[in-house]
PDB file of C-alpha atoms in Angstrom:
ATOM      1  CA  MET N  40     218.948-167.604  74.585  1.00  0.00           C
ATOM      2  CA  LYS N  41     218.943-167.860  70.795  1.00  0.00           C
ATOM      3  CA  GLU N  42     217.876-164.502  69.342  1.00  0.00           C
ATOM      4  CA  LEU N  43     214.383-164.839  67.873  1.00  0.00           C
ATOM      5  CA  ARG N  44     213.638-163.289  64.517  1.00  0.00           C
ATOM      6  CA  GLN N  45     210.083-162.342  65.480  1.00  0.00           C
ATOM      7  CA  LYS N  46     210.440-159.883  68.343  1.00  0.00           C
ATOM      8  CA  TYR N  47     208.563-160.223  71.600  1.00  0.00           C
ATOM      9  CA  VAL N  48     206.690-157.064  72.665  1.00  0.00           C
ATOM     10  CA  ALA N  49     205.820-157.594  76.333  1.00  0.00           C
ATOM     11  CA  VAL N  50     203.083-155.634  78.113  1.00  0.00           C
ATOM     12  CA  LEU N  51     204.345-154.400  81.481  1.00  0.00           C
ATOM     13  CA  HIS N  52     202.013-154.619  84.463  1.00  0.00           C
ATOM     14  CA  ALA N  53     201.614-152.085  87.255  1.00  0.00           C
ATOM     15  CA  GLY N  54     203.798-152.877  90.235  1.00  0.00           C
ATOM     16  CA  GLN N  55     206.253-155.134  88.399  1.00  0.00           C
ATOM     17  CA  THR N  56     209.722-155.205  89.930  1.00  0.00           C
ATOM     18  CA  LEU N  57     213.124-154.836  88.294  1.00  0.00           C
ATOM     19  CA  GLU N  58     213.659-158.583  88.666  1.00  0.00           C
ATOM     20  CA  GLN N  59     210.359-159.383  86.938  1.00  0.00           C
ATOM     21  CA  VAL N  60     211.023-157.053  84.021  1.00  0.00           C
ATOM     22  CA  ASP N  61     214.575-158.401  83.741  1.00  0.00           C
ATOM     23  CA  ALA N  62     213.136-161.941  83.544  1.00  0.00           C
ATOM     24  CA  LEU N  63     211.020-160.796  80.578  1.00  0.00           C
ATOM     25  CA  TYR N  64     214.149-159.433  78.906  1.00  0.00           C
ATOM     26  CA  GLU N  65     216.104-162.648  79.583  1.00  0.00           C
ATOM     27  CA  SER N  66     213.350-164.713  77.962  1.00  0.00           C
ATOM     28  CA  GLY N  67     213.175-162.588  74.822  1.00  0.00           C
ATOM     29  CA  MET N  68     211.487-159.200  75.346  1.00  0.00           C
ATOM     30  CA  ARG N  69     212.906-156.662  72.892  1.00  0.00           C
ATOM     31  CA  VAL N  70     210.169-154.010  73.243  1.00  0.00           C
ATOM     32  CA  ALA N  71     208.414-153.161  76.519  1.00  0.00           C
ATOM     33  CA  LEU N  72     204.846-151.803  76.301  1.00  0.00           C
ATOM     34  CA  VAL N  73     203.583-149.345  78.937  1.00  0.00           C
ATOM     35  CA  GLU N  74     199.875-148.552  79.240  1.00  0.00           C
ATOM     36  CA  GLY N  75     198.855-144.927  78.798  1.00  0.00           C
ATOM     37  CA  ALA N  76     196.146-145.486  81.421  1.00  0.00           C
ATOM     38  CA  PHE N  77     198.786-145.878  84.139  1.00  0.00           C
ATOM     39  CA  PRO N  78     199.364-142.915  86.465  1.00  0.00           C
ATOM     40  CA  ALA N  79     202.273-140.737  85.356  1.00  0.00           C
ATOM     41  CA  ALA N  80     204.420-141.858  88.299  1.00  0.00           C
ATOM     42  CA  GLU N  81     203.957-145.544  87.418  1.00  0.00           C
ATOM     43  CA  ARG N  82     204.801-144.855  83.757  1.00  0.00           C
ATOM     44  CA  ARG N  83     208.012-143.138  84.834  1.00  0.00           C
ATOM     45  CA  ARG N  84     208.910-145.962  87.219  1.00  0.00           C
ATOM     46  CA  LEU N  85     208.426-148.708  84.600  1.00  0.00           C
ATOM     47  CA  THR N  86     210.312-146.839  81.891  1.00  0.00           C
ATOM     48  CA  ALA N  87     213.167-146.286  84.354  1.00  0.00           C
ATOM     49  CA  LEU N  88     213.292-150.047  85.012  1.00  0.00           C
ATOM     50  CA  VAL N  89     213.536-150.785  81.290  1.00  0.00           C
ATOM     51  CA  LYS N  90     216.338-148.235  80.871  1.00  0.00           C
ATOM     52  CA  GLU N  91     218.191-149.808  83.801  1.00  0.00           C
ATOM     53  CA  ILE N  92     217.962-153.242  82.182  1.00  0.00           C
ATOM     54  CA  PHE N  93     219.109-151.743  78.855  1.00  0.00           C
ATOM     55  CA  ALA N  94     222.214-150.383  80.615  1.00  0.00           C
ATOM     56  CA  ARG N  95     222.775-153.571  82.617  1.00  0.00           C
ATOM     57  CA  HIS N  96     222.867-155.794  79.537  1.00  0.00           C
ATOM     58  CA  ASN N  97     224.165-153.191  77.066  1.00  0.00           C
ATOM     59  CA  ASP N  98     221.401-154.367  74.753  1.00  0.00           C
ATOM     60  CA  PRO N  99     218.812-152.003  73.208  1.00  0.00           C
ATOM     61  CA  ILE N 100     215.224-152.423  74.397  1.00  0.00           C
ATOM     62  CA  GLY N 101     212.508-150.364  72.755  1.00  0.00           C
ATOM     63  CA  LEU N 102     209.702-148.660  74.699  1.00  0.00           C
ATOM     64  CA  MET N 103     206.122-148.523  73.434  1.00  0.00           C
ATOM     65  CA  LEU N 104     203.275-146.442  74.881  1.00  0.00           C
ATOM     66  CA  ARG N 105     199.720-147.701  74.286  1.00  0.00           C
ATOM     67  CA  LEU N 106     197.098-144.960  74.222  1.00  0.00           C
ATOM     68  CA  ASP N 107     193.314-145.088  74.096  1.00  0.00           C
ATOM     69  CA  ARG N 108     191.327-142.087  72.859  1.00  0.00           C
ATOM     70  CA  ASP N 109     190.802-140.670  76.361  1.00  0.00           C
ATOM     71  CA  ASP N 110     194.284-141.303  77.787  1.00  0.00           C
ATOM     72  CA  ASP N 111     196.533-138.451  78.808  1.00  0.00           C
ATOM     73  CA  THR N 112     199.489-138.534  76.408  1.00  0.00           C
ATOM     74  CA  GLY N 113     201.934-137.419  79.068  1.00  0.00           C
ATOM     75  CA  VAL N 114     205.654-137.247  78.340  1.00  0.00           C
ATOM     76  CA  LEU N 115     206.489-138.982  75.047  1.00  0.00           C
ATOM     77  CA  SER N 116     210.270-138.543  75.001  1.00  0.00           C
ATOM     78  CA  PRO N 117     211.136-141.961  76.565  1.00  0.00           C
ATOM     79  CA  PHE N 118     209.183-143.853  73.884  1.00  0.00           C
ATOM     80  CA  GLN N 119     210.209-144.999  70.414  1.00  0.00           C
ATOM     81  CA  TYR N 120     206.766-146.415  69.574  1.00  0.00           C
ATOM     82  CA  VAL N 121     203.196-145.310  70.246  1.00  0.00           C
ATOM     83  CA  GLN N 122     200.254-147.654  69.705  1.00  0.00           C
ATOM     84  CA  LEU N 123     196.961-145.811  69.177  1.00  0.00           C
ATOM     85  CA  ARG N 124     194.023-148.028  70.123  1.00  0.00           C
ATOM     86  CA  GLY N 125     190.485-147.154  69.057  1.00  0.00           C
ATOM     87  CA  PHE N 126     191.580-144.317  66.763  1.00  0.00           C
ATOM     88  CA  THR N 127     190.307-143.804  63.223  1.00  0.00           C
ATOM     89  CA  ALA N 128     192.885-143.029  60.540  1.00  0.00           C
ATOM     90  CA  ALA N 129     191.805-139.370  60.605  1.00  0.00           C
ATOM     91  CA  ALA N 130     192.044-139.171  64.407  1.00  0.00           C
ATOM     92  CA  ALA N 131     195.474-140.777  64.292  1.00  0.00           C
ATOM     93  CA  ALA N 132     196.643-138.233  61.709  1.00  0.00           C
ATOM     94  CA  ASP N 133     195.359-135.448  63.959  1.00  0.00           C
ATOM     95  CA  TRP N 134     197.194-136.963  66.937  1.00  0.00           C
ATOM     96  CA  ARG N 135     200.440-137.102  64.978  1.00  0.00           C
ATOM     97  CA  GLU N 136     200.099-133.517  63.842  1.00  0.00           C
ATOM     98  CA  ALA N 137     199.393-132.391  67.407  1.00  0.00           C
ATOM     99  CA  HIS N 138     202.512-134.187  68.677  1.00  0.00           C
ATOM    100  CA  GLY N 139     205.050-133.142  66.074  1.00  0.00           C
ATOM    101  CA  ASP N 140     207.854-133.405  68.633  1.00  0.00           C
ATOM    102  CA  PHE N 141     207.381-137.195  68.754  1.00  0.00           C
ATOM    103  CA  THR N 142     209.962-138.621  66.327  1.00  0.00           C
ATOM    104  CA  GLY N 143     209.217-142.325  66.857  1.00  0.00           C
ATOM    105  CA  LEU N 144     206.876-144.725  65.061  1.00  0.00           C
ATOM    106  CA  VAL N 145     203.076-144.832  65.353  1.00  0.00           C
ATOM    107  CA  LEU N 146     201.121-148.097  65.103  1.00  0.00           C
ATOM    108  CA  LEU N 147     197.346-148.179  64.624  1.00  0.00           C
ATOM    109  CA  GLU N 148     195.039-150.954  65.772  1.00  0.00           C
ATOM    110  CA  GLY N 149     193.338-152.817  62.940  1.00  0.00           C
ATOM    111  CA  ILE N 150     193.795-150.183  60.219  1.00  0.00           C
ATOM    112  CA  LEU N 151     196.574-149.172  57.860  1.00  0.00           C
ATOM    113  CA  GLY N 152     198.154-145.815  58.517  1.00  0.00           C
ATOM    114  CA  GLY N 153     201.076-144.368  60.346  1.00  0.00           C
ATOM    115  CA  ASP N 154     204.158-146.572  60.518  1.00  0.00           C
ATOM    116  CA  GLY N 155     202.609-149.891  61.468  1.00  0.00           C
ATOM    117  CA  VAL N 156     199.550-151.918  62.349  1.00  0.00           C
ATOM    118  CA  VAL N 157     198.429-154.112  65.259  1.00  0.00           C
ATOM    119  CA  THR N 158     196.373-156.965  63.811  1.00  0.00           C
ATOM    120  CA  ASP N 159     195.641-160.687  63.760  1.00  0.00           C
ATOM    121  CA  ASP N 160     194.187-160.440  60.231  1.00  0.00           C
ATOM    122  CA  PRO N 161     196.593-162.179  57.810  1.00  0.00           C
ATOM    123  CA  ASP N 162     195.453-160.152  54.789  1.00  0.00           C
ATOM    124  CA  LEU N 163     195.930-156.850  56.593  1.00  0.00           C
ATOM    125  CA  ALA N 164     199.314-158.027  57.894  1.00  0.00           C
ATOM    126  CA  MET N 165     200.415-159.023  54.391  1.00  0.00           C
ATOM    127  CA  GLU N 166     199.425-155.653  52.921  1.00  0.00           C
ATOM    128  CA  ALA N 167     201.220-153.793  55.721  1.00  0.00           C
ATOM    129  CA  ALA N 168     204.385-155.843  55.151  1.00  0.00           C
ATOM    130  CA  ARG N 169     204.168-155.162  51.406  1.00  0.00           C
ATOM    131  CA  ARG N 170     204.260-151.452  52.252  1.00  0.00           C
ATOM    132  CA  GLY N 171     207.231-151.956  54.586  1.00  0.00           C
ATOM    133  CA  MET N 172     205.196-151.133  57.687  1.00  0.00           C
ATOM    134  CA  LEU N 173     205.685-152.751  61.088  1.00  0.00           C
ATOM    135  CA  VAL N 174     203.262-155.546  61.957  1.00  0.00           C
ATOM    136  CA  LEU N 175     202.459-156.429  65.575  1.00  0.00           C
ATOM    137  CA  SER N 176     200.190-159.387  66.356  1.00  0.00           C
ATOM    138  CA  THR N 177     198.957-161.578  69.198  1.00  0.00           C
ATOM    139  CA  ASP N 178     198.792-164.575  66.836  1.00  0.00           C
ATOM    140  CA  GLU N 179     201.986-166.633  67.004  1.00  0.00           C
ATOM    141  CA  ALA N 180     201.118-168.356  63.717  1.00  0.00           C
ATOM    142  CA  LEU N 181     200.982-165.043  61.829  1.00  0.00           C
ATOM    143  CA  VAL N 182     204.213-163.894  60.212  1.00  0.00           C
ATOM    144  CA  ALA N 183     204.823-160.469  61.768  1.00  0.00           C
ATOM    145  CA  ASP N 184     207.614-158.288  63.106  1.00  0.00           C
ATOM    146  CA  GLY N 185     206.448-158.490  66.703  1.00  0.00           C
ATOM    147  CA  LEU N 186     204.472-160.897  68.863  1.00  0.00           C
ATOM    148  CA  LEU N 187     202.479-159.140  71.601  1.00  0.00           C
ATOM    149  CA  TYR N 188     202.604-160.909  74.982  1.00  0.00           C
ATOM    150  CA  ASP N 189     200.365-159.789  77.839  1.00  0.00           C
ATOM    151  CA  GLY N 190     201.510-162.058  80.659  1.00  0.00           C
ATOM    152  CA  ALA N 191     203.531-161.136  83.740  1.00  0.00           C
ATOM    153  CA  ALA N 192     205.552-164.395  83.741  1.00  0.00           C
ATOM    154  CA  PRO N 193     208.691-164.912  81.608  1.00  0.00           C
ATOM    155  CA  LEU N 194     207.936-165.337  77.926  1.00  0.00           C
ATOM    156  CA  PRO N 195     207.126-168.861  76.692  1.00  0.00           C
ATOM    157  CA  PRO N 196     209.828-170.545  74.582  1.00  0.00           C
ATOM    158  CA  ARG N 197     209.116-170.951  70.893  1.00  0.00           C
ATOM    159  CA  GLN N 198     210.790-171.859  67.615  1.00  0.00           C
ATOM    160  CA  GLU N 199     210.471-170.235  64.210  1.00  0.00           C
ATOM    161  CA  ALA N 200     210.301-171.911  60.829  1.00  0.00           C
ATOM    162  CA  GLU N 201     212.524-170.803  57.957  1.00  0.00           C
ATOM    163  CA  ILE N 202     210.859-168.290  55.659  1.00  0.00           C
ATOM    164  CA  TRP N 203     212.206-167.643  52.163  1.00  0.00           C
ATOM    165  CA  ASP N 204     209.318-165.929  50.371  1.00  0.00           C
ATOM    166  CA  GLU N 205     210.882-166.048  46.926  1.00  0.00           C
ATOM    167  CA  THR N 206     207.710-164.828  45.200  1.00  0.00           C
ATOM    168  CA  ALA N 207     207.634-161.665  47.319  1.00  0.00           C
ATOM    169  CA  MET N 208     211.348-161.090  46.741  1.00  0.00           C
ATOM    170  CA  LEU N 209     211.043-161.465  42.970  1.00  0.00           C
ATOM    171  CA  LEU N 210     208.023-159.139  42.880  1.00  0.00           C
ATOM    172  CA  ARG N 211     210.048-156.518  44.766  1.00  0.00           C
ATOM    173  CA  CYS N 212     212.937-156.944  42.344  1.00  0.00           C
ATOM    174  CA  ALA N 213     210.633-156.560  39.344  1.00  0.00           C
ATOM    175  CA  GLY N 214     208.395-153.778  40.594  1.00  0.00           C
ATOM    176  CA  GLY N 215     210.317-152.055  43.343  1.00  0.00           C
ATOM    177  CA  ALA N 216     212.596-149.058  43.212  1.00  0.00           C
ATOM    178  CA  GLY N 217     215.534-147.822  45.228  1.00  0.00           C
ATOM    179  CA  ASP N 218     215.727-149.366  48.692  1.00  0.00           C
ATOM    180  CA  TRP N 219     212.893-151.790  47.970  1.00  0.00           C
ATOM    181  CA  GLN N 220     214.601-153.377  44.997  1.00  0.00           C
ATOM    182  CA  LEU N 221     217.996-153.457  46.685  1.00  0.00           C
ATOM    183  CA  GLY N 222     216.571-155.112  49.794  1.00  0.00           C
ATOM    184  CA  ALA N 223     215.062-157.958  47.798  1.00  0.00           C
ATOM    185  CA  MET N 224     218.284-158.382  45.815  1.00  0.00           C
ATOM    186  CA  ALA N 225     220.289-158.544  49.048  1.00  0.00           C
ATOM    187  CA  ILE N 226     218.085-161.311  50.454  1.00  0.00           C
ATOM    188  CA  LEU N 227     218.251-163.302  47.219  1.00  0.00           C
ATOM    189  CA  ALA N 228     222.041-162.922  47.265  1.00  0.00           C
ATOM    190  CA  ALA N 229     222.144-164.048  50.896  1.00  0.00           C
ATOM    191  CA  ARG N 230     220.131-167.140  50.090  1.00  0.00           C
ATOM    192  CA  SER N 231     222.350-167.999  47.138  1.00  0.00           C
ATOM    193  CA  ALA N 232     225.553-167.485  49.175  1.00  0.00           C
ATOM    194  CA  LYS N 233     224.149-169.326  52.230  1.00  0.00           C
ATOM    195  CA  ALA N 234     225.006-166.213  54.218  1.00  0.00           C
ATOM    196  CA  LYS N 235     225.048-166.266  58.014  1.00  0.00           C
ATOM    197  CA  ALA N 236     223.690-162.697  58.236  1.00  0.00           C
ATOM    198  CA  ILE N 237     223.021-159.506  56.303  1.00  0.00           C
ATOM    199  CA  LEU N 238     224.819-156.390  57.547  1.00  0.00           C
ATOM    200  CA  VAL N 239     222.727-153.287  56.896  1.00  0.00           C
ATOM    201  CA  PHE N 240     224.567-149.966  57.235  1.00  0.00           C
ATOM    202  CA  THR N 241     222.014-147.203  57.590  1.00  0.00           C
ATOM    203  CA  THR N 242     221.481-143.556  58.444  1.00  0.00           C
ATOM    204  CA  ASP N 243     217.663-143.530  58.593  1.00  0.00           C
ATOM    205  CA  GLY N 244     216.488-147.169  58.709  1.00  0.00           C
ATOM    206  CA  ALA N 245     214.784-147.025  55.303  1.00  0.00           C
ATOM    207  CA  ASN N 246     216.959-149.714  53.734  1.00  0.00           C
ATOM    208  CA  LEU N 247     216.471-151.892  56.826  1.00  0.00           C
ATOM    209  CA  SER N 248     212.672-151.881  56.532  1.00  0.00           C
ATOM    210  CA  ALA N 249     213.022-152.934  52.885  1.00  0.00           C
ATOM    211  CA  LEU N 250     214.696-156.148  54.100  1.00  0.00           C
ATOM    212  CA  SER N 251     212.861-156.848  57.349  1.00  0.00           C
ATOM    213  CA  SER N 252     209.436-156.583  55.695  1.00  0.00           C
ATOM    214  CA  LEU N 253     210.348-159.645  53.583  1.00  0.00           C
ATOM    215  CA  TYR N 254     210.937-161.669  56.790  1.00  0.00           C
ATOM    216  CA  PRO N 255     214.184-163.457  55.853  1.00  0.00           C
ATOM    217  CA  PRO N 256     215.293-166.343  58.127  1.00  0.00           C
ATOM    218  CA  LEU N 257     218.666-164.877  59.108  1.00  0.00           C
ATOM    219  CA  PRO N 258     219.915-162.008  61.286  1.00  0.00           C
ATOM    220  CA  LEU N 259     219.815-158.430  59.999  1.00  0.00           C
ATOM    221  CA  ILE N 260     222.660-156.605  61.746  1.00  0.00           C
ATOM    222  CA  ALA N 261     221.698-152.914  61.533  1.00  0.00           C
ATOM    223  CA  VAL N 262     224.744-150.660  61.908  1.00  0.00           C
ATOM    224  CA  ALA N 263     224.673-146.895  62.480  1.00  0.00           C
ATOM    225  CA  LYS N 264     227.001-144.289  63.980  1.00  0.00           C
ATOM    226  CA  ARG N 265     226.723-143.334  67.627  1.00  0.00           C
ATOM    227  CA  PRO N 266     225.461-140.911  68.832  1.00  0.00           C
ATOM    228  CA  GLU N 267     223.526-139.586  65.833  1.00  0.00           C
ATOM    229  CA  GLY N 268     222.104-142.970  64.796  1.00  0.00           C
ATOM    230  CA  GLU N 269     221.312-144.282  68.260  1.00  0.00           C
ATOM    231  CA  ALA N 270     217.765-142.913  68.549  1.00  0.00           C
ATOM    232  CA  MET N 271     216.958-144.201  65.066  1.00  0.00           C
ATOM    233  CA  LEU N 272     218.240-147.691  65.954  1.00  0.00           C
ATOM    234  CA  LEU N 273     216.011-147.806  69.024  1.00  0.00           C
ATOM    235  CA  CYS N 274     213.088-147.425  66.600  1.00  0.00           C
ATOM    236  CA  GLN N 275     214.222-150.646  64.897  1.00  0.00           C
ATOM    237  CA  THR N 276     214.122-152.962  67.936  1.00  0.00           C
ATOM    238  CA  MET N 277     210.738-154.395  66.856  1.00  0.00           C
ATOM    239  CA  ARG N 278     211.763-155.084  63.262  1.00  0.00           C
ATOM    240  CA  TRP N 279     211.935-158.702  62.213  1.00  0.00           C
ATOM    241  CA  ALA N 280     215.363-160.354  62.733  1.00  0.00           C
ATOM    242  CA  THR N 281     217.055-157.015  63.466  1.00  0.00           C
ATOM    243  CA  LEU N 282     220.063-156.606  65.777  1.00  0.00           C
ATOM    244  CA  PRO N 283     220.567-152.840  66.287  1.00  0.00           C
ATOM    245  CA  THR N 284     224.281-152.011  66.490  1.00  0.00           C
ATOM    246  CA  ALA N 285     225.530-148.521  67.325  1.00  0.00           C
ATOM    247  CA  ILE N 286     229.230-147.988  66.590  1.00  0.00           C
ATOM    248  CA  THR N 287     231.230-145.192  68.237  1.00  0.00           C
ATOM    249  CA  ARG N 288     234.441-145.515  66.221  1.00  0.00           C
ATOM    250  CA  VAL N 289     234.130-145.865  62.468  1.00  0.00           C
ATOM    251  CA  PRO N 290     236.992-146.334  59.995  1.00  0.00           C
ATOM    252  CA  GLU N 291     238.538-143.465  58.061  1.00  0.00           C
ATOM    253  CA  SER N 292     238.065-145.476  54.882  1.00  0.00           C
ATOM    254  CA  ARG N 293     234.519-145.393  53.546  1.00  0.00           C
ATOM    255  CA  ALA N 294     234.867-148.762  51.785  1.00  0.00           C
ATOM    256  CA  LEU N 295     231.975-151.050  52.700  1.00  0.00           C
ATOM    257  CA  GLU N 296     233.526-154.513  52.816  1.00  0.00           C
ATOM    258  CA  PRO N 297     236.371-153.929  55.328  1.00  0.00           C
ATOM    259  CA  PHE N 298     233.997-152.341  57.850  1.00  0.00           C
ATOM    260  CA  ALA N 299     231.445-155.134  57.294  1.00  0.00           C
ATOM    261  CA  ARG N 300     234.174-157.725  57.986  1.00  0.00           C
ATOM    262  CA  PHE N 301     235.018-155.929  61.240  1.00  0.00           C
ATOM    263  CA  ILE N 302     231.371-155.983  62.384  1.00  0.00           C
ATOM    264  CA  ALA N 303     230.979-159.677  61.485  1.00  0.00           C
ATOM    265  CA  GLU N 304     234.058-160.506  63.559  1.00  0.00           C
ATOM    266  CA  LEU N 305     232.663-158.452  66.472  1.00  0.00           C
ATOM    267  CA  TYR N 306     229.620-160.720  66.419  1.00  0.00           C
ATOM    268  CA  GLY N 307     231.845-163.783  66.702  1.00  0.00           C
ATOM    269  CA  TYR N 308     231.379-165.238  63.246  1.00  0.00           C
ATOM    270  CA  GLN N 309     234.090-167.611  62.039  1.00  0.00           C
ATOM    271  CA  PRO N 310     236.427-167.878  59.009  1.00  0.00           C
ATOM    272  CA  GLY N 311     234.519-169.416  56.117  1.00  0.00           C
ATOM    273  CA  ASP N 312     231.206-167.749  57.050  1.00  0.00           C
ATOM    274  CA  SER N 313     229.620-165.758  54.207  1.00  0.00           C
ATOM    275  CA  PHE N 314     227.744-162.457  54.433  1.00  0.00           C
ATOM    276  CA  VAL N 315     225.909-159.819  52.428  1.00  0.00           C
ATOM    277  CA  ALA N 316     226.495-156.164  53.294  1.00  0.00           C
ATOM    278  CA  LEU N 317     224.686-153.130  51.931  1.00  0.00           C
ATOM    279  CA  GLY N 318     224.140-149.436  52.514  1.00  0.00           C
ATOM    280  CA  HIS N 319     226.443-146.946  54.215  1.00  0.00           C
ATOM    281  CA  TRP N 320     226.899-145.382  57.648  1.00  0.00           C
ATOM    282  CA  VAL N 321     227.564-141.836  56.368  1.00  0.00           C
ATOM    283  CA  GLU N 322     224.694-139.615  55.230  1.00  0.00           C
ATOM    284  CA  GLY N 323     225.154-138.508  51.637  1.00  0.00           C
ATOM    285  CA  GLU N 324     227.233-141.548  50.678  1.00  0.00           C
ATOM    286  CA  ASN N 325     225.930-144.085  48.176  1.00  0.00           C
ATOM    287  CA  GLN N 326     223.322-146.119  50.098  1.00  0.00           C
ATOM    288  CA  ASN N 327     223.014-148.603  47.217  1.00  0.00           C
ATOM    289  CA  ARG N 328     226.381-150.267  47.787  1.00  0.00           C
ATOM    290  CA  LEU N 329     226.113-154.057  48.069  1.00  0.00           C
ATOM    291  CA  CYS N 330     228.775-156.703  48.436  1.00  0.00           C
ATOM    292  CA  VAL N 331     229.023-160.421  49.219  1.00  0.00           C
ATOM    293  CA  PHE N 332     232.081-161.673  51.105  1.00  0.00           C
ATOM    294  CA  THR N 333     233.452-164.575  53.123  1.00  0.00           C
ATOM    295  CA  LEU N 334     235.496-164.200  56.304  1.00  0.00           C
TER     296      LEU N 334
END
């Protein structure tokens, strides 16, 4: 299966088997959504199935918990995302404060706030993307990080059009700062160099969101150190075009280009392919490094 840039978020149904959930993964699921209304035992069973598939394929799959106002929160530790449905912005802020041990991302339904929004409104989606927030939608025609699918069968095949939003990139370059400006510059450089991918070295995911929120039509290979960056990378599985990559052994040299070449070769790219690389895998190092190279 060709990796889709817009990520499928598949709603899991009570009673689904390992084979059924694996079929969702094989057809494109990159985040599995579990309903907060399910009994605690069924939540645990479904999350265990997702973790088993993660281990089987050695491919990160995010877990999202969807909560209504009256749902029992239960154990949050397996989840990287929480969707709050029917919450006001104030109620969502109260929920976050009451669950300070939850280190993942919070998405609100139909309103801006938290780390992302669930919406089919194109204006709301555009404003959320401008802020670098995650956007989850049920509308396949809407440009968003994730497409929400609520069927039990394998995901339907689809194709994505190329998106080079040059106006948005130039506005970021002119009015952005720090990660935001660098992200737009990296995408413009990738377009000019006809790059096969952008390699994003990160410690906290901030530079990655600056790129993914511009929805470029090429892979974003997000690289972080294992084990300290692994939990953070699982919170990036819904981001547009992102391939989370946890690396156990990193080079002694802290030069960006040689390590980026190594990662590109790991992904099977060929001599003559061009790339943009930016950021760094070590906290405290210069995260504004950027280079363009050809294998």
